[in-house]
Amino acid sequence: MKKLHTLLAALAVTAAANAQIGAPYIHDPSTIAECEGKYYTFGTGGGGLISEDGWTWNSGAERPGGGAAPDIIKIGDRYLCIYGATGGGLGGGHAGRILTMWNKTLDPKSPDFKWSEAVEVCASDGMEDQDAIDPGILLDPTTGRLWVSYGTYFGTIRLIELDPKTGFRVKGNKEKDIAIDCEASDLIYRDGWYYLLGTHGTCCDGTNSTYNIVVGRSRSVEGPYLDNVGRDMYHGGGRMVIAAGDRKTGAGHFGRTIIDEGVEVMSFHWEADFDLSGRSTLAIRPLLWKNGWPYGGDQFKGGTFEIESERRGYALELAVDFVRMQQERQGWFNRNQMEQPVKPVANQTLEDVIGTWPEGDIPARIGDYMFRPHQRWTISPVEGKGAYLGNTYFKIVIEGTDRALTATADKEVTTVPAYTGADEQLWRIEQLTDGTFRIMPKVIPGQEGINKRYCLYSAGDSTPTLAEYDFNSDNSKWNFRNH
């Protein structure tokens, strides 16, 4: 199991455009936990990562006990950590123990930072067809009961129940086998369904690891967990959630974080990031849902797009005069047009129209998309200006120019002639669980603190503004079309 390292400056530059930055090296990360404004995740071998913004990660999280594959959850005003002390073939055997411990805080610099004595909640003897390692924990929001799934390829995935007040095993609780052919499992609940996420494939072989994350669901936390074609995970079923991609392989150890209604992310590790020496690294991706099934979205990286309103499908654009394109027309009634050569019609260019635009601020509006320069936006990540869980802020400018989309003090949107890096010109872009996006200014001038309420909003078919985010309204949602 790998120790955490300091990322070389040259690698940080490479990673900044498409991954968590800093030193995001970890194996078997726990679900991300928030404590006093910082984010924490813990990994195999002890320790873990800390981030102040959810984007730049560095070592510094502390937990005793070593072992493997911890998970963590906040219950009331305390944090419960669960981890495997041995097992998983570590040291050559499958005799394992899973333990729990509590802390008031995750901040190792806090005077309240003190882990309680670890308590064993289950074990495997190394001879049975089971392996007590890789625990994942769920506090059932409907009943308040606390459940743990654990196990590896060596045998079954099992389910046990803990007391949420003590972290001890519920007296008389009997473990139940619920899956096979996976490991590093986790449990989540959504809309009346319990989901069992399992890591399938081969582990711990760097660029040759085939880890991927699969899922089944059940109306009962005790199963049976069936996949999208009705296969029971106890008989090897499982629908794909995320696999290798983007020069990264070995997706494992799922965790879910709910940021807002309709805004969720999944955390996991890549067994090997090809651009970071094939190291095991933390990953954070949008968590999307389709027909009741979770799947991993792609991290938004920017590009040049039409920004399309989900409300009606119209495009965000500059409020400038429409400049007609000159075209040699061939009427449909011309019987000889089949004899004429076909000539592509060139797109209207920025040089064709920019001289007709005002020089100062130009308001934004929404209109029919026509491939025109005033409707083409280049979106680029901005480093060094803060971040949010899983991504950095972006600037949004008209393609080929420095004209930047900007929030105003009266909660409107306009464009200014030049991007300056001001906070009101920085935009938080998050993919929602239905696949659309919300676009939020980092700040609204005159309002204190980072904006977490107001988003780009289609108040009418042609009127963009800033209004409170509402996942249940298409007015809050946008799409990026790469035409």
Coordinates of C-alpha atoms in Angstrom, one line a residue:
M1 CA 0.0 0.0 0.0
K2 CA 1.4 3.4 -1.0
K3 CA 2.4 6.2 1.3
L4 CA 1.4 9.7 0.5
H5 CA 4.0 11.8 -1.4
T6 CA 4.5 15.4 -2.2
L7 CA 3.6 16.3 -5.8
L8 CA 6.4 17.7 -7.8
A9 CA 5.8 21.2 -9.1
A10 CA 6.0 20.1 -12.8
L11 CA 3.4 17.4 -12.2
A12 CA 1.1 19.9 -10.5
V13 CA 1.0 22.0 -13.6
T14 CA 0.1 18.9 -15.7
A15 CA -2.6 17.7 -13.3
A16 CA -4.2 21.1 -12.7
A17 CA -6.2 21.1 -15.9
N18 CA -8.0 17.8 -15.4
A19 CA -7.6 16.4 -11.9
Q20 CA -7.5 17.2 -8.2
I21 CA -4.2 19.0 -7.6
G22 CA -1.7 19.2 -4.8
A23 CA -0.7 15.7 -3.7
P24 CA -3.9 13.6 -4.2
Y25 CA -2.2 10.2 -3.7
I26 CA -4.3 7.7 -1.8
H27 CA -5.5 4.1 -2.0
D28 CA -8.9 2.9 -0.9
P29 CA -10.3 6.3 0.1
S30 CA -13.1 6.7 2.5
T31 CA -16.3 8.7 1.7
I32 CA -15.4 12.4 1.8
A33 CA -16.3 14.0 5.1
E34 CA -16.6 17.7 5.9
C35 CA -15.4 19.1 9.2
E36 CA -15.2 22.8 10.1
G37 CA -15.0 24.0 6.5
K38 CA -12.4 21.4 5.3
Y39 CA -12.8 18.1 3.5
Y40 CA -11.2 14.9 4.6
T41 CA -10.7 11.4 3.2
F42 CA -8.8 8.5 4.8
G43 CA -7.0 5.6 3.1
T44 CA -5.2 2.3 3.5
G45 CA -2.1 2.3 5.6
G46 CA -3.3 5.1 8.0
G47 CA -3.5 8.8 7.4
G48 CA -5.3 10.5 4.5
L49 CA -5.9 13.7 2.7
I50 CA -7.2 17.2 3.6
S51 CA -8.5 19.9 1.3
E52 CA -9.7 23.4 2.2
D53 CA -11.6 23.8 -1.0
G54 CA -12.4 20.3 -2.4
W55 CA -9.9 20.7 -5.2
T56 CA -6.4 20.9 -3.8
W57 CA -5.6 17.8 -1.7
N58 CA -2.6 17.2 0.5
S59 CA -1.6 14.7 3.2
G60 CA -2.3 15.5 6.9
A61 CA -5.4 13.6 7.9
E62 CA -4.7 11.3 10.9
R63 CA -6.1 8.1 12.2
P64 CA -4.4 5.3 14.2
G65 CA -4.6 1.6 13.6
G66 CA -3.2 1.4 10.1
G67 CA -4.9 -1.4 8.3
A68 CA -7.0 -0.9 5.1
A69 CA -9.9 0.7 3.4
P70 CA -11.5 2.9 6.1
D71 CA -14.9 4.6 5.8
I72 CA -16.2 7.5 7.8
I73 CA -19.6 9.0 8.6
K74 CA -20.8 11.9 10.8
I75 CA -23.5 10.9 13.3
G76 CA -24.7 13.7 15.5
D77 CA -21.7 15.8 16.5
R78 CA -19.2 12.9 16.2
Y79 CA -17.4 11.1 13.4
L80 CA -17.4 7.3 13.3
C81 CA -14.5 5.7 11.5
I82 CA -14.6 2.0 10.5
Y83 CA -11.6 0.1 9.0
G84 CA -10.1 -3.3 8.4
A85 CA -7.2 -4.1 10.7
T86 CA -6.0 -7.1 8.6
G87 CA -7.4 -9.5 6.0
G88 CA -7.6 -9.1 2.2
G89 CA -4.5 -11.2 1.8
L90 CA -2.4 -8.7 3.7
G91 CA 0.5 -10.6 5.3
G92 CA -0.5 -13.6 3.3
G93 CA -3.8 -14.5 5.0
H94 CA -7.5 -13.7 5.1
A95 CA -7.9 -13.6 8.9
G96 CA -9.4 -10.2 9.3
R97 CA -10.9 -7.8 11.9
I98 CA -13.1 -4.8 11.3
L99 CA -13.0 -2.1 14.0
T100 CA -14.8 1.2 14.8
M101 CA -13.7 4.3 16.7
W102 CA -15.0 7.8 17.3
N103 CA -13.7 11.4 17.2
K104 CA -15.3 14.8 17.9
T105 CA -13.3 16.4 15.1
L106 CA -11.2 15.4 12.1
D107 CA -8.8 18.3 12.5
P108 CA -5.6 17.0 14.0
K109 CA -4.7 20.5 15.2
S110 CA -7.9 20.8 17.3
P111 CA -7.7 20.4 21.1
D112 CA -10.8 18.1 20.8
F113 CA -8.9 15.7 18.4
K114 CA -8.7 12.3 20.1
W115 CA -9.8 9.0 18.6
S116 CA -11.5 6.6 21.0
E117 CA -10.2 3.1 21.6
A118 CA -11.0 0.9 18.6
V119 CA -13.7 -1.8 19.0
E120 CA -14.0 -5.0 17.0
V121 CA -17.3 -5.4 15.3
C122 CA -16.7 -8.5 13.1
A123 CA -13.9 -10.8 12.1
S124 CA -12.9 -13.7 9.7
D125 CA -10.8 -16.6 10.7
G126 CA -8.9 -17.0 7.5
M127 CA -10.4 -20.4 6.8
E128 CA -14.0 -19.5 6.1
D129 CA -15.2 -18.3 2.7
Q130 CA -15.2 -14.7 3.7
D131 CA -12.8 -11.8 4.4
A132 CA -13.4 -9.2 7.0
I133 CA -12.0 -6.1 5.3
D134 CA -13.2 -3.2 3.1
P135 CA -16.1 -1.9 5.2
G136 CA -18.7 0.6 3.8
I137 CA -21.2 2.3 6.1
L138 CA -24.8 3.5 5.8
L139 CA -26.9 5.4 8.3
D140 CA -30.4 4.7 7.0
P141 CA -32.3 8.0 6.7
T142 CA -35.6 6.3 6.9
T143 CA -35.0 4.2 10.1
G144 CA -31.9 5.6 11.7
R145 CA -30.3 2.1 11.7
L146 CA -26.6 1.8 11.0
W147 CA -25.5 -0.8 8.4
V148 CA -22.1 -2.1 7.3
S149 CA -21.2 -4.1 4.2
Y150 CA -17.8 -5.7 3.9
G151 CA -15.8 -8.4 2.2
T152 CA -13.6 -9.2 -0.8
Y153 CA -13.3 -11.5 -3.8
F154 CA -12.1 -14.2 -1.4
G155 CA -15.7 -14.9 -0.5
T156 CA -19.0 -13.1 0.1
I157 CA -19.9 -9.5 0.7
R158 CA -21.7 -9.5 4.1
L159 CA -24.0 -7.2 5.9
I160 CA -24.1 -6.4 9.6
E161 CA -25.8 -3.9 11.8
L162 CA -24.2 -1.5 14.3
D163 CA -25.6 0.6 17.1
P164 CA -25.4 4.2 15.9
K165 CA -25.0 5.5 19.4
T166 CA -22.0 3.3 20.3
G167 CA -20.5 2.0 17.1
F168 CA -20.7 -1.5 18.6
R169 CA -22.3 -4.5 16.8
V170 CA -26.0 -4.8 17.6
K171 CA -26.4 -7.6 20.2
G172 CA -27.6 -10.8 18.5
N173 CA -27.1 -9.4 15.0
K174 CA -26.3 -12.2 12.5
E175 CA -24.2 -11.4 9.4
K176 CA -25.9 -11.9 6.1
D177 CA -24.3 -12.7 2.7
I178 CA -25.6 -10.3 0.0
A179 CA -23.1 -10.4 -2.9
I180 CA -20.1 -12.1 -4.4
D181 CA -17.5 -11.4 -7.1
C182 CA -16.7 -7.9 -5.8
E183 CA -15.1 -6.0 -2.9
A184 CA -14.7 -2.5 -1.5
S185 CA -18.5 -2.2 -1.2
D186 CA -20.6 0.7 -0.1
L187 CA -24.3 1.2 0.7
I188 CA -26.4 4.2 -0.2
Y189 CA -30.1 5.1 -0.1
R190 CA -32.2 7.1 -2.6
D191 CA -35.9 7.4 -3.4
G192 CA -37.0 4.2 -1.7
W193 CA -34.1 2.1 -3.0
Y194 CA -31.0 0.7 -1.3
Y195 CA -28.0 0.5 -3.6
L196 CA -25.0 -1.8 -3.1
L197 CA -21.9 -0.5 -4.9
G198 CA -19.2 -3.0 -5.3
T199 CA -15.7 -2.9 -6.9
H200 CA -15.3 -5.5 -9.6
G201 CA -12.1 -6.6 -11.3
T202 CA -8.4 -6.8 -10.3
C203 CA -6.7 -4.7 -7.7
C204 CA -3.3 -3.4 -6.8
D205 CA -1.5 -3.9 -10.2
G206 CA -1.1 -0.3 -11.2
T207 CA -1.7 0.3 -14.9
N208 CA -2.8 -3.3 -15.3
S209 CA -5.6 -3.1 -12.7
T210 CA -9.0 -3.7 -14.1
Y211 CA -11.0 -2.4 -11.1
N212 CA -14.5 -0.9 -12.0
I213 CA -17.5 0.0 -9.9
V214 CA -20.8 -1.8 -10.3
V215 CA -24.2 -1.6 -8.6
G216 CA -27.4 -3.4 -7.7
R217 CA -30.5 -2.2 -5.9
S218 CA -33.1 -3.5 -3.5
R219 CA -36.2 -2.2 -1.7
S220 CA -34.7 -3.8 1.5
V221 CA -31.3 -3.0 2.9
E222 CA -30.9 -6.8 3.4
G223 CA -31.4 -7.4 -0.3
P224 CA -31.6 -9.2 -2.7
Y225 CA -29.6 -6.6 -4.7
L226 CA -30.5 -7.0 -8.4
D227 CA -28.9 -5.2 -11.4
N228 CA -30.7 -3.6 -14.4
V229 CA -31.4 -6.9 -16.0
G230 CA -32.5 -8.6 -12.9
R231 CA -29.3 -10.5 -12.0
D232 CA -28.7 -10.9 -8.2
M233 CA -25.4 -9.6 -7.0
Y234 CA -25.2 -12.7 -4.9
H235 CA -24.9 -14.6 -8.2
G236 CA -22.4 -12.2 -9.8
G237 CA -24.7 -9.4 -11.1
G238 CA -23.9 -5.7 -11.2
R239 CA -24.5 -2.7 -13.5
M240 CA -21.5 -0.6 -14.5
V241 CA -21.2 2.8 -12.7
I242 CA -17.7 3.8 -13.8
A243 CA -14.7 2.1 -15.5
A244 CA -11.4 3.2 -16.9
G245 CA -11.2 6.4 -19.0
D246 CA -9.3 9.6 -19.6
R247 CA -5.9 7.8 -19.3
K248 CA -6.9 6.5 -15.8
T249 CA -7.7 3.0 -14.9
G250 CA -8.9 1.0 -11.9
A251 CA -11.9 2.8 -10.4
G252 CA -12.6 1.5 -6.9
H253 CA -13.9 2.3 -3.4
F254 CA -17.1 4.4 -4.1
G255 CA -18.3 7.2 -1.8
R256 CA -21.2 9.5 -2.3
T257 CA -21.4 13.2 -1.3
I258 CA -24.6 15.2 -1.6
I259 CA -23.8 18.9 -2.1
D260 CA -27.3 20.3 -2.8
E261 CA -30.6 19.0 -4.2
G262 CA -29.7 17.5 -7.5
V263 CA -26.0 18.1 -7.0
E264 CA -24.0 15.0 -6.0
V265 CA -20.5 13.8 -6.5
M266 CA -18.9 10.4 -6.2
S267 CA -15.4 9.9 -4.8
F268 CA -13.1 6.9 -5.5
H269 CA -9.6 6.1 -6.4
W270 CA -7.9 5.4 -9.7
E271 CA -5.5 2.5 -9.3
A272 CA -3.3 4.2 -11.9
D273 CA -3.3 7.8 -13.3
F274 CA -1.2 7.5 -16.5
D275 CA -0.3 11.2 -16.3
L276 CA 0.9 10.9 -12.7
S277 CA 3.5 8.1 -13.0
G278 CA 0.7 5.5 -12.8
R279 CA 0.1 6.3 -9.1
S280 CA -3.1 5.6 -7.2
T281 CA -4.9 9.0 -6.9
L282 CA -8.2 10.4 -5.5
A283 CA -10.9 11.0 -8.0
I284 CA -14.1 13.1 -7.7
R285 CA -16.7 13.0 -10.5
P286 CA -20.3 14.1 -10.9
L287 CA -22.8 11.4 -9.7
L288 CA -25.6 11.2 -12.2
W289 CA -28.9 9.2 -12.1
K290 CA -30.9 7.8 -15.0
N291 CA -34.0 5.7 -14.6
G292 CA -33.1 5.1 -11.0
W293 CA -29.6 4.0 -11.6
P294 CA -26.3 5.8 -10.7
Y295 CA -23.5 6.4 -13.1
G296 CA -20.3 8.5 -13.1
G297 CA -20.3 11.7 -15.1
D298 CA -17.3 13.3 -16.7
Q299 CA -15.4 16.1 -15.0
F300 CA -16.1 19.3 -16.8
K301 CA -12.9 20.7 -18.3
G302 CA -14.1 23.6 -20.5
G303 CA -14.0 24.2 -24.2
T304 CA -16.0 26.2 -26.7
F305 CA -19.7 25.7 -26.7
E306 CA -23.2 26.9 -27.2
I307 CA -24.6 27.5 -23.7
E308 CA -28.2 26.2 -24.1
S309 CA -31.1 26.8 -21.8
E310 CA -32.9 23.6 -20.7
R311 CA -36.1 25.8 -20.4
R312 CA -36.7 25.9 -24.2
G313 CA -33.4 25.2 -25.9
Y314 CA -32.4 28.7 -26.8
A315 CA -28.8 29.9 -26.5
L316 CA -27.1 32.4 -24.3
E317 CA -25.8 35.3 -26.4
L318 CA -24.7 38.9 -26.5
A319 CA -27.5 41.4 -26.9
V320 CA -26.2 42.7 -30.2
D321 CA -27.8 43.3 -33.6
F322 CA -28.3 40.3 -35.8
V323 CA -26.0 40.5 -38.8
R324 CA -27.3 38.7 -41.8
M325 CA -25.0 36.4 -43.8
Q326 CA -24.5 37.1 -47.5
Q327 CA -25.4 34.0 -49.5
E328 CA -25.8 33.2 -53.2
R329 CA -29.4 31.8 -53.0
Q330 CA -30.6 29.0 -55.1
G331 CA -34.3 28.7 -54.9
W332 CA -36.1 25.4 -54.5
F333 CA -38.0 26.2 -57.6
N334 CA -34.8 26.3 -59.7
R335 CA -35.1 23.1 -61.8
N336 CA -31.4 23.4 -62.8
Q337 CA -30.0 23.4 -59.3
M338 CA -29.2 19.7 -59.5
E339 CA -26.7 20.6 -62.3
Q340 CA -25.0 23.3 -60.2
P341 CA -21.9 22.4 -58.1
V342 CA -22.4 22.2 -54.3
K343 CA -20.4 24.8 -52.3
P344 CA -20.1 24.8 -48.5
V345 CA -21.4 27.9 -46.8
A346 CA -18.7 29.3 -44.5
N347 CA -19.7 30.2 -41.0
Q348 CA -20.0 33.9 -40.1
T349 CA -16.7 35.0 -38.5
L350 CA -15.9 37.2 -35.6
E351 CA -14.2 39.7 -38.0
D352 CA -17.5 39.9 -39.9
V353 CA -19.4 41.3 -37.0
I354 CA -17.3 42.6 -34.1
G355 CA -17.2 46.0 -35.6
T356 CA -20.9 46.3 -35.1
W357 CA -20.7 45.5 -31.4
P358 CA -20.7 48.3 -28.7
E359 CA -17.3 48.9 -27.1
G360 CA -18.5 48.9 -23.5
D361 CA -20.5 46.4 -21.4
I362 CA -23.0 44.3 -23.5
P363 CA -25.9 42.6 -21.7
A364 CA -26.6 39.0 -22.2
R365 CA -29.9 37.5 -23.6
I366 CA -31.2 34.2 -24.9
G367 CA -32.1 33.5 -28.6
D368 CA -32.2 31.0 -31.4
Y369 CA -28.8 29.4 -31.9
M370 CA -27.5 30.1 -35.4
F371 CA -23.7 29.3 -35.2
R372 CA -23.0 33.0 -34.8
P373 CA -19.9 34.5 -33.1
H374 CA -22.1 36.3 -30.4
Q375 CA -23.3 32.9 -29.3
R376 CA -20.0 31.0 -29.0
W377 CA -18.5 30.9 -25.6
T378 CA -15.0 29.7 -24.6
I379 CA -14.9 28.3 -21.1
S380 CA -11.5 27.8 -19.3
P381 CA -10.5 26.7 -15.9
V382 CA -8.9 29.3 -13.7
E383 CA -6.3 28.2 -11.2
G384 CA -5.3 30.2 -8.0
K385 CA -8.8 31.7 -7.6
G386 CA -10.3 29.2 -5.2
A387 CA -12.4 26.1 -6.0
Y388 CA -15.2 23.9 -4.8
L389 CA -15.7 20.1 -4.3
G390 CA -14.3 18.4 -7.3
N391 CA -13.4 21.3 -9.6
T392 CA -12.0 24.8 -10.1
Y393 CA -13.7 28.0 -11.1
F394 CA -14.0 28.9 -14.8
K395 CA -14.0 32.0 -16.9
I396 CA -16.6 32.3 -19.7
V397 CA -15.7 34.6 -22.7
I398 CA -16.9 35.0 -26.2
E399 CA -14.8 32.9 -28.5
G400 CA -11.8 34.7 -29.9
T401 CA -12.2 37.6 -27.5
D402 CA -11.6 38.6 -23.9
R403 CA -15.2 39.7 -23.4
A404 CA -16.3 38.0 -20.2
L405 CA -19.6 37.0 -18.7
T406 CA -20.0 38.8 -15.4
A407 CA -22.5 38.9 -12.5
T408 CA -23.8 42.3 -11.5
A409 CA -24.8 43.8 -8.1
D410 CA -28.5 43.8 -9.1
K411 CA -28.3 40.0 -9.8
E412 CA -28.2 40.3 -13.6
V413 CA -25.7 39.1 -16.1
T414 CA -23.7 41.2 -18.6
T415 CA -20.4 41.0 -20.5
V416 CA -17.5 43.3 -19.9
P417 CA -14.9 44.1 -22.6
A418 CA -12.0 42.4 -20.8
Y419 CA -11.6 39.5 -18.3
T420 CA -9.8 40.8 -15.2
G421 CA -10.0 37.8 -12.9
A422 CA -12.5 39.6 -10.6
D423 CA -14.6 37.2 -8.5
E424 CA -17.8 38.1 -10.3
Q425 CA -16.3 36.9 -13.5
L426 CA -15.6 33.4 -12.1
W427 CA -18.2 30.7 -12.5
R428 CA -18.9 27.4 -10.7
I429 CA -20.1 24.8 -13.1
E430 CA -21.6 21.6 -11.8
Q431 CA -23.3 18.7 -13.6
L432 CA -26.6 17.9 -12.0
T433 CA -27.9 14.4 -11.3
D434 CA -30.1 14.5 -14.5
G435 CA -27.1 15.4 -16.7
T436 CA -27.8 19.1 -17.1
F437 CA -25.6 21.8 -15.5
R438 CA -25.9 24.7 -13.0
I439 CA -23.8 27.7 -13.6
M440 CA -23.2 30.0 -10.5
P441 CA -21.1 33.1 -10.1
K442 CA -18.4 32.9 -7.4
V443 CA -19.7 36.1 -5.9
I444 CA -22.4 38.7 -6.5
P445 CA -21.0 42.2 -6.1
G446 CA -22.2 43.9 -2.9
Q447 CA -23.0 40.6 -1.2
E448 CA -20.8 39.1 1.5
G449 CA -19.0 35.8 1.0
I450 CA -19.0 33.1 -1.6
N451 CA -22.3 32.8 -3.5
K452 CA -24.0 29.4 -3.0
R453 CA -27.6 30.4 -3.7
Y454 CA -27.9 32.2 -7.0
C455 CA -27.4 30.6 -10.4
L456 CA -27.7 31.6 -14.1
Y457 CA -31.4 31.5 -14.6
S458 CA -33.7 31.7 -17.6
A459 CA -36.4 34.0 -16.3
G460 CA -38.1 34.0 -19.8
D461 CA -37.4 32.5 -23.2
S462 CA -35.1 35.5 -24.0
T463 CA -34.2 36.8 -20.5
P464 CA -31.2 35.4 -18.5
T465 CA -30.8 36.6 -14.9
L466 CA -29.5 35.4 -11.6
A467 CA -32.0 33.7 -9.3
E468 CA -32.1 31.1 -6.5
Y469 CA -31.2 27.7 -7.7
D470 CA -34.1 25.3 -8.0
F471 CA -33.4 21.8 -9.1
N472 CA -37.1 21.2 -9.9
S473 CA -37.2 24.1 -12.4
D474 CA -35.7 23.9 -15.9
N475 CA -35.0 27.6 -15.6
S476 CA -32.0 26.7 -13.4
K477 CA -30.5 24.2 -15.9
W478 CA -28.1 24.6 -18.9
N479 CA -26.4 22.4 -21.4
F480 CA -23.1 22.7 -23.3
R481 CA -23.3 21.9 -27.0
N482 CA -20.1 21.5 -28.9
H483 CA -21.3 22.3 -32.5

